[in-house]
Short mmCIF file of C-alpha atoms in Angstrom, two decimals:
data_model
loop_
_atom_site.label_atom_id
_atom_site.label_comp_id
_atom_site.label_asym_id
_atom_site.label_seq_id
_atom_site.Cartn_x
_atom_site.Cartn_y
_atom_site.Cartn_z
CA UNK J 335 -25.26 79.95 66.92
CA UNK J 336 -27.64 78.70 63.61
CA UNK J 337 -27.19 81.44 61.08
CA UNK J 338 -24.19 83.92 62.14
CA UNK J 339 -21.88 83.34 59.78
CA UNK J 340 -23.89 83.30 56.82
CA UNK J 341 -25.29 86.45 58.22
CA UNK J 342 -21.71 87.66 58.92
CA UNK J 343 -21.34 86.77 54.53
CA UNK J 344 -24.41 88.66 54.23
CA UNK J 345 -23.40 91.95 56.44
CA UNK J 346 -20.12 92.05 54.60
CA UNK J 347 -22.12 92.56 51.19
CA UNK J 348 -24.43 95.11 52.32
CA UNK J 349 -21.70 96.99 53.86
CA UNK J 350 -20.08 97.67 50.75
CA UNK J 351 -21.14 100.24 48.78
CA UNK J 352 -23.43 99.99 45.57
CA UNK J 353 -21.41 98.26 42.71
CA UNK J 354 -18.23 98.17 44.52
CA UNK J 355 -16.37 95.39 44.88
CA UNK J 356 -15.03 93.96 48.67
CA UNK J 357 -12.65 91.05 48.25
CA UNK J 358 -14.13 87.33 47.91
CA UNK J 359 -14.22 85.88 51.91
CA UNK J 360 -13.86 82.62 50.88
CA UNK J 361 -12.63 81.79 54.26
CA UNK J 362 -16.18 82.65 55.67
CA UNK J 363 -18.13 81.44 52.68
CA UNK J 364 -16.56 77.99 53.23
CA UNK J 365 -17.11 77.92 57.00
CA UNK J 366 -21.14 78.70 55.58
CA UNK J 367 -20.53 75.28 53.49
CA UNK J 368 -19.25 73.19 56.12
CA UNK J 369 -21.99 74.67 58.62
CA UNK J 370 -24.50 73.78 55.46
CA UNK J 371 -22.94 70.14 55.66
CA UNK J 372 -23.37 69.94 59.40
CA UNK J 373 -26.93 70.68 59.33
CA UNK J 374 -27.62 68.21 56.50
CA UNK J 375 -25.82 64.92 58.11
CA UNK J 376 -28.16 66.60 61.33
CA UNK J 377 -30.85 66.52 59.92
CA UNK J 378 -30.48 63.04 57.92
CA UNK J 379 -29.47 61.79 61.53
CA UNK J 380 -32.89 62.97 63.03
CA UNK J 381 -35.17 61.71 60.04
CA UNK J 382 -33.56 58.42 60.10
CA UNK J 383 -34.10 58.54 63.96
CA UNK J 384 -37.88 59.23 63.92
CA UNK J 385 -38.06 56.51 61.06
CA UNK J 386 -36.38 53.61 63.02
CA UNK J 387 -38.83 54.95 66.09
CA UNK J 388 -41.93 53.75 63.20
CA UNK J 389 -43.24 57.21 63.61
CA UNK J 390 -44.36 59.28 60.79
CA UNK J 391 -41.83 61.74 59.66
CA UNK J 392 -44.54 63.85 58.86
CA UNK J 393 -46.92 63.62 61.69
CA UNK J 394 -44.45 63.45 64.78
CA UNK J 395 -44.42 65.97 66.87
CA UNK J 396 -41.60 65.20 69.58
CA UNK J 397 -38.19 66.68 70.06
CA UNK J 398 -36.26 64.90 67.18
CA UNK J 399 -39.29 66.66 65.43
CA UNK J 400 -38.44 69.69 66.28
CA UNK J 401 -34.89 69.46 65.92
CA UNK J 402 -34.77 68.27 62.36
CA UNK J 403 -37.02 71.55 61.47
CA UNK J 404 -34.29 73.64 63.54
CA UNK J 405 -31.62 71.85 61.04
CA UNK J 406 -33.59 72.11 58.18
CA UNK J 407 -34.62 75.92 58.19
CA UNK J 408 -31.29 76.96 59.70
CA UNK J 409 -29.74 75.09 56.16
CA UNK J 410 -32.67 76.48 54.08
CA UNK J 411 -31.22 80.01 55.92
CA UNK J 412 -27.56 79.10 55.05
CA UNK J 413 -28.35 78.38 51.24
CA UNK J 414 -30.35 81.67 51.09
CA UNK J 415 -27.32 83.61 52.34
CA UNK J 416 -25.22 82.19 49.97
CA UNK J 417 -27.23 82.44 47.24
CA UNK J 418 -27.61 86.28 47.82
CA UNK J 419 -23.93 86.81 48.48
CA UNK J 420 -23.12 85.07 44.94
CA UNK J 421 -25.98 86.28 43.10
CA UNK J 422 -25.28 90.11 44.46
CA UNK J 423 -21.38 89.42 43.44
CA UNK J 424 -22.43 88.67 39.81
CA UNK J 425 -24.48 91.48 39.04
CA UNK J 426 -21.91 93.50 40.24
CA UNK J 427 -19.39 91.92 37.69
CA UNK J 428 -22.30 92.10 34.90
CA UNK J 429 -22.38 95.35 35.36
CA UNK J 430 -19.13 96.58 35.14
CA UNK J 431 -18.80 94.91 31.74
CA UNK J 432 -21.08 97.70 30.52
CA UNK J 433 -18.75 100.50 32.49
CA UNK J 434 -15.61 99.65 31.78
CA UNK J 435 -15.82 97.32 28.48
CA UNK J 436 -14.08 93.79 27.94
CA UNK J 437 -11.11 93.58 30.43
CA UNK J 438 -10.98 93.70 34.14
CA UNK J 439 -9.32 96.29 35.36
CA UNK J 440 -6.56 95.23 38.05
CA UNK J 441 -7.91 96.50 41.70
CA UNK J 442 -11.11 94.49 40.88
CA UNK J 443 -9.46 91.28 39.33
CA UNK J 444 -7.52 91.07 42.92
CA UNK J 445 -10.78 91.04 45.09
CA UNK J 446 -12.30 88.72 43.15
CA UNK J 447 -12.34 84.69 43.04
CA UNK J 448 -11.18 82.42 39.98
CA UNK J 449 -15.09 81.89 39.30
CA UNK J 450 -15.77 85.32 39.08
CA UNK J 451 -13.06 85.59 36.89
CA UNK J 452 -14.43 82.92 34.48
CA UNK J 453 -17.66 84.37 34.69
CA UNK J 454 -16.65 87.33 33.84
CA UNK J 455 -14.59 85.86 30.98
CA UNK J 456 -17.55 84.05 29.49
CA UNK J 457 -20.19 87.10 30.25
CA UNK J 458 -17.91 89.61 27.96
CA UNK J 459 -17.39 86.57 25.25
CA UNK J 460 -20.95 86.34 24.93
CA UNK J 461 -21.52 89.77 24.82
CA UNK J 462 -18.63 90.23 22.62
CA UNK J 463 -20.31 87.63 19.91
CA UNK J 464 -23.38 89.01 20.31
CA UNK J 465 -22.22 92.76 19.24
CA UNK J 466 -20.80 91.29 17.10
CA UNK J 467 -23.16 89.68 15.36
CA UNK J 468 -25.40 92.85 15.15
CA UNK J 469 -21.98 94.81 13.82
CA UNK J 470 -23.07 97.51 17.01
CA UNK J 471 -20.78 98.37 20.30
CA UNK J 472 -23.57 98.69 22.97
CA UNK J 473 -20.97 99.30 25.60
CA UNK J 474 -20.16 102.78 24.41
CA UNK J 475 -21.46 105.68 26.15
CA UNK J 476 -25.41 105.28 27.01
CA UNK J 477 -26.15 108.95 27.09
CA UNK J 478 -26.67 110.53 23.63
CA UNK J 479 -25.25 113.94 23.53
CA UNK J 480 -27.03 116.97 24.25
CA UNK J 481 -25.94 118.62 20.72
CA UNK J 482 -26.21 117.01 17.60
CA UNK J 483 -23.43 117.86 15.01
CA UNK J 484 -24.96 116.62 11.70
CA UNK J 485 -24.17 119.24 8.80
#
């Protein structure tokens, strides 16, 4: 059916609990892509279909009609999923520059993919250079202490 897999993707996120990583399903993420591709060479397929019938693309209101808005909102669908799956995965990582500094630590740098690790890599550079630049560690600990020891 339309939709399950990326919903599967989707599931598999929300699962997880808040800021922790699950490994990269790139398995399931790619079978999202290809279903993606199906529904666009679908789609294409119908359009071109109602065009070489010399109806209005727009107007027509017959099956092939009806069908090429199945394909197109179960894509639109698809993309969304994706998009939420990624964009979910990189906050996570943006975070955890802030709670455990610079380097990845090992258990996460297995569950994630080689983009997330080159995201990461050029999230903490910035960061890096930008601390730099204002001669300040922001990534220390956020939560001034209770007692101040000025004498």
């Amino acid at each position: 059916m339309y939709g399950r897999k990326a919903c599967q993707l989707v599931k598999e996120l929300a699962g997880g609990e808040e800021g922790q990583f699950t490994p990269f399903n790139s398995g399931l993420f790619e079978q999202v892509v290809a279903e993606c591709s199906q529904h666009h060479l679908e789609l294409q397929s119908l359009i071109r279909k109602i065009q070489d019938e010399g109806l209005d693309v727009q107007t027509a209101r017959n099956a092939d009609h009806y069908g090429a808005l199945i394909h197109h909102l179960s894509l639109v669908r698809n993309k969304r999923c994706l998009m939420a799956y990624t964009y979910n995965r990189a906050e996570n990582l943006r975070s955890l520059v802030w709670k455990v500094g610079h380097g990845l630590p090992q258990e996460i740098e297995e569950k994630i993919c080689h983009s997330e690790k080159e995201y990461f890599k050029k999230h903490s550079s910035a960061l890096k250079s930008y601390m730099s630049q204002l001669l300040v560690d922001l990534t220390v600990d956020m939560v001034p202490p209770k007692i101040l020891a000025s004498k």
